[in-house]
Amino acid sequence: MSTQTEHPPAGGGAPAGGEPGESAAKGNPPGRTLTLLTVLLAVFVVPTSISGTAVALPDIGADTNAGLVPLQWVVNAFNVAFACFTLAWGSIADIIGRVRAFALGAGLYAVASLGSALAGDVLMLDVARALAGLGGAAIFSCGSAILSTVFDGPARGKAFALFGTVAGIGVALGPSLSGALVQGVGWRWVFALHTIALGLVLLAVPSIARRTHEPRREGARVDVPGSALFVLAMFLLTTAIVQGSQWGWGSAGVLALFAGAVLVLAVFTAVEKRRAHPMLDLSVLANRRYLALCLVPVAASFGFVTMLTYLPSYLTTVSGYSSGSAGLIMVLLTLPVLVCPMLAAKLVARGVSSLTLIYVSLGCLVVGDATLTLFGEHVAILVVAVPMLVTGAGMGLSAGLVDGQALEIVAPEKAGMAAGFLNTLRLGSEAIAVAIYGSLLATLLASRMREGIGDHPGAGDPVTVANEVAGGNLTGPAGAVDASARAGFTDFLVRSYDSAFHTILWILTGICLVLFLLIGGLVRADRNRGPAAAAATGPRAAG
């Protein structure tokens, strides 16, 4: 294992990875500051788009007369393309240069966003959103790889803390920002604003390129067969996840997609073992510490992202809050994501082990999800405020920190590949976790409907009712029964949703606990390596 080496910038001056004071003494902080601000602006756009685009869907549908499926792919096309190409971009960046690959991604995203803003129909918008996802994959993979190249030591920790903070802000503010734009100037300005922001990013790229010296995989070529196989495997997998709730998880189409993904991944693994310059160097995955760090965002996907996605629906369906009130309550969950990354960086700078903070973040996810079971139909928000803050801290303490630690482990010339794999697991696990939650909710509700719906004549098919309730719609099913029995049936629906929610919380707690133990086991196994293995991997960064 190699740690980050120091390289002088192309134009002379301070080392790319020196201490802040050292850089200031040599007169190069403006270059690093510009690089950081540029990467952070681009990174802010991507999660803002992911979390905020859904808000614009009703207006997009009304304006373009779009059907349900093509309208859903306005969001899905971006997510699928992002997941498919994140690893490929990371590998390409190690060959052609991270700044160049970052610029290509930002340029593609800007053009695609402009196309989205000008789209005349929903199919054109779907294509443009897929191209934006392709560019977003480059921004995330190459942006984090650039930071690992330019920063080192405590400065790197602070840079990645800001990376995590800005990504969290983007996720948190995306719906509000998009909602304000849709209401004020129309849905097209959601995408037009992305074009403007990334235009500013592109203006700064030439200056960044002059100041950044990048380690590259000398003599390597783009692994076209490996890239094509991996993209195909991820496309099959993510499409199966996206379509699972529509076609049915046990349907022939979804099962065929999953089987195809497994088969193509097996072929991909066999091909990569024989490539001189593979897209994914499988020896990187042999480093147990790196693999353990890559699993931390997976735990956050199950413990935090699921709550970020579905807790608002619980608050409006079971607790009876308005959408606005539910949004305000969600601040308790998102606030730690904005604060904790910088707090973690400061603690590391004062000598606290990075690994200790990562363990604390995993513990917060386990404890947070378990104590969120305090939620109930009439529970006071003060009772669940601490569990929500703890769950948010589980995400916030590791956001950014885990990226810096993971990229510090691998050789500098493979940082793009390593960042691509980490972000592939991050987004892929988010899609899987959210899909699993939705499937469990519908399944558990259907089970409870079958058990008790017979006591409410005229209620209809239990599976149909379960799907409507899972989507947060109580009014429609309740309207099917006699008016005199409506209050009792609504109470039954609320209790069923509440029961299903609590069951899912315990399942999520169990998943986070298993991942916690697995991550700890991988780290311990890495520490117990023999001297020969340690020498082969190289020195490890402290913490």
Coordinates of C-alpha atoms in Angstrom, one line a residue:
M1 CA 0.0 0.0 0.0
S2 CA 1.3 3.4 -0.9
T3 CA 0.6 6.7 0.7
Q4 CA 0.2 9.9 -1.2
T5 CA 3.5 11.2 -2.5
E6 CA 4.4 14.9 -2.9
H7 CA 4.6 16.3 -6.4
P8 CA 5.5 19.9 -7.3
P9 CA 2.9 21.8 -9.3
A10 CA 3.6 22.2 -13.0
G11 CA 4.3 25.8 -12.5
G12 CA 6.6 25.4 -9.5
G13 CA 5.8 26.4 -6.0
A14 CA 4.6 24.4 -3.0
P15 CA 4.2 20.7 -3.0
A16 CA 0.8 19.4 -3.9
G17 CA 0.5 17.7 -0.5
G18 CA 2.1 20.0 2.0
E19 CA 0.9 21.4 5.3
P20 CA -1.2 24.6 5.1
G21 CA 1.5 26.7 6.7
E22 CA 4.1 25.3 4.3
S23 CA 2.0 26.1 1.3
A24 CA 1.4 29.6 2.5
A25 CA 5.0 30.2 3.0
K26 CA 5.7 29.3 -0.6
G27 CA 2.9 31.4 -1.9
N28 CA 0.6 28.7 -3.4
P29 CA -2.6 28.7 -1.2
P30 CA -4.7 30.5 -3.9
G31 CA -4.2 27.6 -6.3
R32 CA -5.3 25.0 -3.8
T33 CA -8.2 27.2 -2.6
L34 CA -9.4 27.7 -6.2
T35 CA -9.2 23.9 -6.8
L36 CA -11.1 23.2 -3.6
L37 CA -13.9 25.8 -4.3
T38 CA -14.2 24.6 -7.9
V39 CA -14.6 20.9 -6.9
L40 CA -17.0 21.7 -4.2
L41 CA -19.2 23.8 -6.5
A42 CA -19.4 20.9 -9.0
V43 CA -20.0 18.4 -6.2
F44 CA -22.8 20.6 -4.8
V45 CA -24.7 20.4 -8.1
V46 CA -24.8 16.6 -8.3
P47 CA -26.6 15.7 -5.0
T48 CA -28.8 18.8 -5.4
S49 CA -29.9 17.4 -8.7
I50 CA -30.4 13.9 -7.3
S51 CA -32.6 15.0 -4.4
G52 CA -34.3 18.0 -6.0
T53 CA -35.4 16.8 -9.4
A54 CA -38.3 14.7 -8.1
V55 CA -39.9 17.9 -6.8
A56 CA -40.2 19.2 -10.4
L57 CA -41.8 16.0 -11.8
P58 CA -45.5 17.1 -11.4
D59 CA -44.9 20.3 -13.3
I60 CA -42.7 18.5 -15.9
G61 CA -45.5 15.9 -16.4
A62 CA -48.2 18.6 -16.8
D63 CA -46.0 20.6 -19.2
T64 CA -44.9 17.7 -21.4
N65 CA -48.0 15.5 -21.1
A66 CA -45.7 12.7 -20.0
G67 CA -46.9 9.3 -18.8
L68 CA -45.9 7.8 -15.5
V69 CA -43.1 5.6 -16.6
P70 CA -41.2 8.1 -18.8
L71 CA -41.7 10.7 -16.1
Q72 CA -40.1 8.4 -13.5
W73 CA -37.1 8.0 -15.8
V74 CA -36.3 11.7 -15.5
V75 CA -34.9 10.7 -12.1
N76 CA -34.0 7.1 -12.9
A77 CA -32.0 7.8 -16.0
F78 CA -29.7 10.0 -14.1
N79 CA -29.3 7.5 -11.2
V80 CA -28.6 4.6 -13.5
A81 CA -26.1 6.4 -15.7
F82 CA -24.3 7.7 -12.5
A83 CA -24.1 4.2 -11.0
C84 CA -22.9 2.6 -14.3
F85 CA -20.1 5.0 -15.1
T86 CA -18.6 6.1 -11.8
L87 CA -15.9 3.4 -11.7
A88 CA -15.2 3.7 -15.4
W89 CA -14.5 7.5 -15.0
G90 CA -12.2 6.9 -12.1
S91 CA -10.1 4.5 -14.1
I92 CA -10.1 6.8 -17.1
A93 CA -9.0 9.7 -14.9
D94 CA -5.9 7.8 -13.8
I95 CA -4.9 7.5 -17.5
I96 CA -5.8 10.8 -19.1
G97 CA -5.5 13.0 -16.0
R98 CA -8.0 13.8 -13.3
V99 CA -8.4 17.4 -14.1
R100 CA -9.1 16.7 -17.7
A101 CA -11.6 13.9 -16.9
F102 CA -13.2 16.2 -14.3
A103 CA -13.5 19.0 -17.0
L104 CA -15.0 16.5 -19.5
G105 CA -17.6 15.5 -16.9
A106 CA -18.5 19.0 -15.9
G107 CA -18.8 20.0 -19.6
L108 CA -21.0 17.1 -20.4
Y109 CA -23.2 17.8 -17.3
A110 CA -23.5 21.5 -18.3
V111 CA -24.5 20.7 -21.9
A112 CA -26.9 18.0 -20.7
S113 CA -28.5 20.4 -18.2
L114 CA -28.9 23.0 -20.9
G115 CA -30.6 20.3 -23.0
S116 CA -32.8 19.4 -20.1
A117 CA -33.9 23.0 -19.7
L118 CA -34.7 23.3 -23.4
A119 CA -36.3 19.8 -23.8
G120 CA -39.5 19.8 -25.8
D121 CA -40.7 16.4 -24.7
V122 CA -40.1 14.0 -21.8
L123 CA -38.1 11.5 -23.9
M124 CA -35.6 14.2 -24.9
L125 CA -35.5 15.1 -21.2
D126 CA -34.8 11.5 -20.2
V127 CA -31.9 11.3 -22.6
A128 CA -30.5 14.6 -21.4
R129 CA -30.7 13.4 -17.8
A130 CA -28.9 10.2 -18.6
L131 CA -26.1 12.3 -20.1
A132 CA -26.1 14.5 -17.0
G133 CA -25.7 11.3 -14.9
L134 CA -22.7 10.3 -17.0
G135 CA -21.1 13.7 -16.3
G136 CA -22.0 13.6 -12.6
A137 CA -20.2 10.3 -12.3
A138 CA -17.0 12.0 -13.6
I139 CA -17.5 14.9 -11.2
F140 CA -17.7 12.7 -8.1
S141 CA -15.0 10.3 -9.0
C142 CA -12.5 12.8 -10.4
G143 CA -13.3 15.5 -7.9
S144 CA -12.4 13.4 -4.9
A145 CA -9.3 12.1 -6.7
I146 CA -8.2 15.6 -7.4
L147 CA -8.5 16.5 -3.7
S148 CA -6.4 13.5 -2.8
T149 CA -3.7 14.7 -5.2
V150 CA -3.6 18.3 -4.2
F151 CA -4.0 18.0 -0.4
D152 CA -2.2 15.9 2.2
G153 CA -2.1 15.6 6.0
P154 CA -4.5 17.8 8.0
A155 CA -5.3 19.9 5.0
R156 CA -6.6 16.8 3.2
G157 CA -8.8 15.9 6.2
K158 CA -10.3 19.4 6.1
A159 CA -10.8 19.3 2.3
F160 CA -12.6 15.9 2.4
A161 CA -14.7 17.2 5.4
L162 CA -15.8 20.1 3.3
F163 CA -16.5 17.6 0.4
G164 CA -18.8 15.6 2.7
T165 CA -20.4 18.7 4.1
V166 CA -21.2 20.2 0.7
A167 CA -22.6 16.9 -0.6
G168 CA -24.8 16.8 2.5
I169 CA -25.9 20.4 2.0
G170 CA -26.8 19.5 -1.6
V171 CA -28.9 16.6 -0.6
A172 CA -30.6 18.6 2.2
L173 CA -31.3 21.7 0.1
G174 CA -32.0 20.1 -3.2
P175 CA -35.8 19.7 -2.6
S176 CA -36.2 23.2 -1.1
L177 CA -34.2 24.9 -3.8
S178 CA -35.9 23.1 -6.6
G179 CA -39.3 23.7 -5.1
A180 CA -38.6 27.5 -4.9
L181 CA -37.4 27.5 -8.5
V182 CA -40.4 25.5 -9.8
Q183 CA -42.9 27.8 -7.9
G184 CA -41.1 31.0 -8.8
V185 CA -39.8 30.7 -12.4
G186 CA -40.7 27.2 -13.6
W187 CA -39.1 23.7 -13.7
R188 CA -36.8 24.5 -16.6
W189 CA -34.8 26.8 -14.3
V190 CA -33.9 23.8 -12.1
F191 CA -31.7 22.6 -14.9
A192 CA -30.7 26.0 -16.2
L193 CA -29.2 26.8 -12.8
H194 CA -27.0 23.6 -13.0
T195 CA -25.7 24.9 -16.4
I196 CA -24.8 28.2 -14.9
A197 CA -23.0 26.7 -11.9
L198 CA -21.0 24.3 -14.1
G199 CA -20.2 27.0 -16.5
L200 CA -18.4 28.7 -13.6
V201 CA -16.6 25.5 -12.8
L202 CA -15.3 25.2 -16.4
L203 CA -14.0 28.7 -16.3
A204 CA -11.7 27.8 -13.4
V205 CA -10.4 24.5 -14.9
P206 CA -7.5 26.0 -17.0
S207 CA -6.1 27.6 -13.9
I208 CA -6.4 24.4 -11.9
A209 CA -4.8 22.4 -14.7
R210 CA -1.7 24.7 -14.7
R211 CA -1.2 24.3 -10.9
T212 CA -1.8 20.6 -10.5
H213 CA 0.7 17.8 -11.2
E214 CA -1.0 14.4 -11.3
P215 CA 0.5 11.0 -11.0
R216 CA -0.8 8.8 -13.8
R217 CA -0.7 5.1 -14.8
E218 CA 2.1 5.4 -17.3
G219 CA 1.7 3.4 -20.4
A220 CA -1.8 2.3 -19.5
R221 CA -4.7 2.4 -22.0
V222 CA -8.4 2.7 -21.4
D223 CA -9.8 -0.8 -20.6
V224 CA -12.6 -0.8 -23.2
P225 CA -13.7 -4.5 -22.7
G226 CA -13.7 -4.2 -18.9
S227 CA -15.5 -0.8 -18.9
A228 CA -18.2 -2.1 -21.3
L229 CA -18.8 -5.2 -19.2
F230 CA -18.9 -3.3 -15.9
V231 CA -21.3 -0.7 -17.4
L232 CA -23.5 -3.5 -18.7
A233 CA -23.5 -5.2 -15.4
M234 CA -24.4 -2.1 -13.5
F235 CA -27.1 -1.2 -16.0
L236 CA -28.7 -4.6 -15.6
L237 CA -28.5 -4.4 -11.8
T238 CA -29.7 -0.8 -11.4
T239 CA -32.5 -1.3 -13.9
A240 CA -33.7 -4.4 -12.0
I241 CA -33.7 -2.4 -8.8
V242 CA -35.5 0.6 -10.4
Q243 CA -38.1 -1.6 -12.1
G244 CA -38.6 -4.1 -9.3
S245 CA -41.3 -2.1 -7.6
Q246 CA -43.2 -1.7 -11.0
W247 CA -42.8 -5.2 -12.5
G248 CA -42.7 -7.1 -9.2
W249 CA -39.5 -8.4 -7.5
G250 CA -40.4 -12.0 -8.4
S251 CA -41.3 -11.3 -12.1
A252 CA -39.5 -13.0 -14.9
G253 CA -38.1 -9.6 -16.2
V254 CA -36.6 -8.5 -12.9
L255 CA -35.2 -12.0 -12.2
A256 CA -33.7 -12.1 -15.7
L257 CA -32.0 -8.7 -15.1
F258 CA -30.5 -9.8 -11.8
A259 CA -29.3 -13.1 -13.3
G260 CA -27.8 -11.2 -16.2
A261 CA -26.0 -8.8 -13.9
V262 CA -24.4 -11.7 -11.9
L263 CA -23.3 -13.4 -15.1
V264 CA -21.8 -10.3 -16.6
L265 CA -20.0 -9.5 -13.4
A266 CA -18.5 -13.0 -13.4
V267 CA -17.3 -12.4 -17.0
F268 CA -16.0 -9.0 -16.0
T269 CA -13.9 -10.5 -13.1
A270 CA -12.4 -13.1 -15.4
V271 CA -11.5 -10.5 -18.0
E272 CA -10.0 -8.1 -15.5
K273 CA -7.7 -10.8 -14.1
R274 CA -6.1 -11.1 -17.6
R275 CA -5.8 -7.4 -18.5
A276 CA -2.4 -5.7 -18.2
H277 CA -4.1 -2.4 -17.3
P278 CA -7.6 -3.3 -15.9
M279 CA -10.3 -0.7 -15.3
L280 CA -10.5 -2.2 -11.8
D281 CA -7.3 -3.5 -10.4
L282 CA -8.6 -6.4 -8.2
S283 CA -5.5 -6.2 -6.0
V284 CA -6.9 -3.0 -4.6
L285 CA -9.9 -4.9 -3.3
A286 CA -7.5 -7.3 -1.6
N287 CA -6.6 -4.5 0.8
R288 CA -9.0 -5.3 3.7
R289 CA -8.8 -1.9 5.2
Y290 CA -9.7 -0.2 1.9
L291 CA -12.6 -2.6 1.4
A292 CA -13.8 -2.0 5.0
L293 CA -13.8 1.8 4.4
C294 CA -15.8 1.3 1.2
L295 CA -18.5 -0.5 3.2
V296 CA -19.0 2.4 5.5
P297 CA -21.2 4.4 3.0
V298 CA -23.2 1.2 2.5
A299 CA -24.1 1.2 6.2
A300 CA -25.0 4.9 5.8
S301 CA -27.3 4.1 2.9
F302 CA -29.3 1.6 4.9
G303 CA -29.2 3.5 8.2
F304 CA -29.6 7.1 7.0
V305 CA -30.6 7.4 3.3
T306 CA -33.7 5.2 3.8
M307 CA -34.9 7.5 6.6
L308 CA -34.1 10.6 4.6
T309 CA -36.3 9.2 1.8
Y310 CA -39.2 7.6 3.7
L311 CA -39.4 9.3 7.2
P312 CA -41.3 12.3 5.7
S313 CA -44.0 10.0 4.4
Y314 CA -44.3 8.4 7.9
L315 CA -44.6 11.8 9.5
T316 CA -47.5 12.8 7.2
T317 CA -49.2 9.4 7.0
V318 CA -49.0 8.3 10.6
S319 CA -48.3 11.4 12.7
G320 CA -50.6 13.6 10.7
Y321 CA -48.1 16.4 10.0
S322 CA -48.4 18.7 7.0
S323 CA -45.7 18.4 4.3
G324 CA -44.2 21.7 5.5
S325 CA -44.1 20.6 9.1
A326 CA -42.6 17.3 8.1
G327 CA -39.9 19.1 6.2
L328 CA -39.0 21.2 9.3
I329 CA -38.9 18.1 11.5
M330 CA -36.5 16.5 9.0
V331 CA -33.9 19.2 9.8
L332 CA -33.2 17.2 13.0
L333 CA -32.0 14.4 10.7
T334 CA -30.1 16.5 8.2
L335 CA -28.5 19.1 10.6
P336 CA -25.7 16.7 11.8
V337 CA -24.8 16.0 8.1
L338 CA -24.0 19.7 7.7
V339 CA -22.1 20.0 11.0
C340 CA -20.4 16.7 11.7
P341 CA -17.9 16.4 8.8
M342 CA -16.0 19.5 9.9
L343 CA -16.3 18.5 13.5
A344 CA -14.7 15.1 12.6
A345 CA -11.9 16.9 10.7
K346 CA -11.2 19.1 13.8
L347 CA -11.1 16.1 16.1
V348 CA -8.7 14.2 13.8
A349 CA -6.5 17.3 13.7
R350 CA -6.4 17.2 17.5
G351 CA -5.3 13.6 17.5
V352 CA -8.5 11.6 17.6
S353 CA -8.2 8.4 15.5
S354 CA -10.1 8.5 12.2
L355 CA -11.0 4.9 12.6
T356 CA -12.4 5.6 16.1
L357 CA -14.7 8.3 14.5
I358 CA -15.8 5.9 11.8
Y359 CA -16.7 3.3 14.4
V360 CA -18.6 6.0 16.3
S361 CA -20.5 6.9 13.2
L362 CA -21.4 3.2 12.6
G363 CA -22.5 2.9 16.2
C364 CA -24.7 6.0 15.8
L365 CA -26.4 4.4 12.8
V366 CA -27.2 1.3 14.8
V367 CA -28.4 3.1 17.9
G368 CA -30.2 5.8 15.9
D369 CA -32.2 3.4 13.9
A370 CA -33.0 1.3 17.0
T371 CA -34.2 4.3 19.0
L372 CA -36.2 5.7 16.1
T373 CA -38.7 2.9 17.0
L374 CA -39.8 5.4 19.7
F375 CA -41.8 7.1 16.8
G376 CA -45.5 6.6 17.2
E377 CA -48.8 8.0 16.1
H378 CA -49.0 10.6 18.9
V379 CA -45.3 10.8 20.1
A380 CA -43.9 14.2 20.9
I381 CA -41.1 15.3 18.6
L382 CA -38.9 16.1 21.6
V383 CA -39.0 12.3 22.4
V384 CA -37.5 11.4 19.0
A385 CA -35.3 14.5 18.5
V386 CA -32.2 12.8 20.0
P387 CA -32.6 9.6 17.9
M388 CA -32.9 11.7 14.7
L389 CA -29.8 13.7 15.6
V390 CA -27.9 10.5 16.4
T391 CA -28.9 8.9 13.1
G392 CA -27.8 12.1 11.3
A393 CA -24.5 12.0 13.1
G394 CA -24.0 8.4 11.9
M395 CA -24.0 9.8 8.4
G396 CA -22.2 13.1 9.1
L397 CA -19.2 11.8 11.0
S398 CA -18.1 9.5 8.2
A399 CA -19.0 11.7 5.3
G400 CA -15.8 12.9 3.6
L401 CA -13.6 11.3 6.3
V402 CA -14.0 7.9 4.9
D403 CA -13.1 9.2 1.4
G404 CA -9.9 10.7 2.5
Q405 CA -8.9 7.6 4.5
A406 CA -9.7 5.2 1.7
L407 CA -7.8 7.2 -1.0
E408 CA -4.8 7.6 1.3
I409 CA -4.4 3.8 1.3
V410 CA -4.0 3.2 -2.4
A411 CA -1.1 4.2 -4.7
P412 CA -1.5 7.8 -6.0
E413 CA -1.7 6.7 -9.6
K414 CA -4.7 4.5 -8.7
A415 CA -6.6 7.1 -6.7
G416 CA -9.2 7.7 -9.5
M417 CA -10.0 4.0 -9.7
A418 CA -10.3 3.8 -5.9
A419 CA -12.6 6.9 -5.8
G420 CA -14.7 5.4 -8.6
F421 CA -15.2 2.1 -6.8
L422 CA -16.0 3.9 -3.5
N423 CA -18.6 6.1 -5.1
T424 CA -20.0 3.2 -7.1
L425 CA -20.7 1.4 -3.8
R426 CA -22.1 4.5 -2.3
L427 CA -24.7 5.3 -5.0
G428 CA -25.4 1.7 -5.8
S429 CA -26.1 0.9 -2.1
E430 CA -28.4 3.9 -1.8
A431 CA -30.5 2.7 -4.7
I432 CA -30.6 -0.8 -3.3
A433 CA -31.4 0.3 0.3
V434 CA -34.2 2.6 -0.9
A435 CA -35.6 -0.1 -3.1
I436 CA -35.4 -2.7 -0.4
Y437 CA -37.2 -0.3 2.1
G438 CA -40.0 0.3 -0.5
S439 CA -40.4 -3.4 -1.2
L440 CA -40.5 -4.3 2.5
L441 CA -43.0 -1.6 3.2
A442 CA -45.4 -2.8 0.5
T443 CA -44.9 -6.4 1.5
L444 CA -45.5 -5.9 5.2
L445 CA -48.5 -3.6 4.6
A446 CA -50.0 -6.2 2.2
S447 CA -49.6 -8.9 5.0
R448 CA -51.3 -6.7 7.5
M449 CA -54.1 -5.8 5.0
R450 CA -54.8 -9.5 4.5
E451 CA -55.0 -10.1 8.2
G452 CA -57.4 -7.3 9.1
I453 CA -59.1 -5.9 6.0
G454 CA -61.9 -8.4 6.2
D455 CA -63.2 -6.5 9.2
H456 CA -63.9 -3.5 6.9
P457 CA -66.5 -4.4 4.2
G458 CA -65.9 -2.8 0.8
A459 CA -62.3 -1.9 1.4
G460 CA -61.1 -3.7 -1.7
D461 CA -58.1 -5.7 -2.7
P462 CA -55.5 -5.9 0.1
V463 CA -52.5 -5.6 -2.2
T464 CA -53.9 -2.6 -4.0
V465 CA -54.8 -0.9 -0.7
A466 CA -51.3 -1.7 0.6
N467 CA -49.6 -0.1 -2.4
E468 CA -51.7 3.1 -2.0
V469 CA -50.9 3.3 1.7
A470 CA -47.2 2.7 1.1
G471 CA -47.3 5.7 -1.2
G472 CA -48.8 7.8 1.6
N473 CA -52.3 7.8 0.3
L474 CA -54.9 7.1 3.0
T475 CA -57.7 9.2 1.6
G476 CA -58.3 7.0 -1.5
P477 CA -58.6 3.6 0.3
A478 CA -60.6 5.2 3.1
G479 CA -63.1 6.6 0.6
A480 CA -64.0 3.1 -0.6
V481 CA -65.7 2.1 2.7
D482 CA -69.0 3.3 4.1
A483 CA -68.8 6.8 5.7
S484 CA -69.8 5.4 9.1
A485 CA -66.9 3.0 9.1
R486 CA -64.3 5.4 7.6
A487 CA -62.8 6.6 10.8
G488 CA -62.2 3.0 12.0
F489 CA -60.7 1.9 8.7
T490 CA -58.4 4.9 8.6
D491 CA -57.2 4.0 12.1
F492 CA -56.5 0.5 10.9
L493 CA -54.5 1.8 8.0
V494 CA -52.5 4.1 10.2
R495 CA -51.7 1.3 12.7
S496 CA -50.7 -1.0 9.9
Y497 CA -48.3 1.6 8.5
D498 CA -46.9 2.3 11.9
S499 CA -46.4 -1.5 12.6
A500 CA -44.6 -2.0 9.2
F501 CA -42.4 1.0 9.8
H502 CA -41.2 -0.3 13.1
T503 CA -40.5 -3.8 11.7
I504 CA -38.4 -2.2 8.9
L505 CA -36.5 -0.1 11.5
W506 CA -35.4 -3.3 13.3
I507 CA -34.4 -4.9 10.0
L508 CA -32.3 -1.8 9.1
T509 CA -30.8 -1.8 12.6
G510 CA -29.8 -5.4 12.1
I511 CA -28.2 -4.7 8.6
C512 CA -26.2 -1.8 10.1
L513 CA -25.0 -4.0 13.0
V514 CA -23.9 -6.7 10.6
L515 CA -22.0 -4.2 8.5
F516 CA -20.4 -2.7 11.6
L517 CA -19.2 -6.1 12.7
L518 CA -18.0 -6.9 9.1
I519 CA -16.1 -3.7 8.8
G520 CA -14.5 -4.2 12.2
G521 CA -13.5 -7.7 11.3
L522 CA -11.9 -6.6 8.0
V523 CA -9.9 -3.9 9.9
R524 CA -8.7 -6.4 12.5
A525 CA -7.8 -8.9 9.8
D526 CA -5.8 -6.2 8.1
R527 CA -4.0 -5.4 11.3
N528 CA -3.1 -9.0 11.8
R529 CA -1.5 -9.4 8.4
G530 CA 1.9 -11.0 8.3
P531 CA 5.1 -8.8 7.8
A532 CA 5.4 -10.0 4.2
A533 CA 1.9 -8.8 3.3
A534 CA 2.4 -5.5 5.1
A535 CA 5.6 -5.0 3.2
A536 CA 3.9 -5.8 -0.1
T537 CA 1.2 -3.3 0.5
G538 CA 3.3 -0.5 1.8
P539 CA 3.1 1.9 4.7
R540 CA -0.3 3.0 6.0
A541 CA -1.4 6.4 7.0
A542 CA -1.9 6.8 10.7
G543 CA -5.4 6.7 12.2

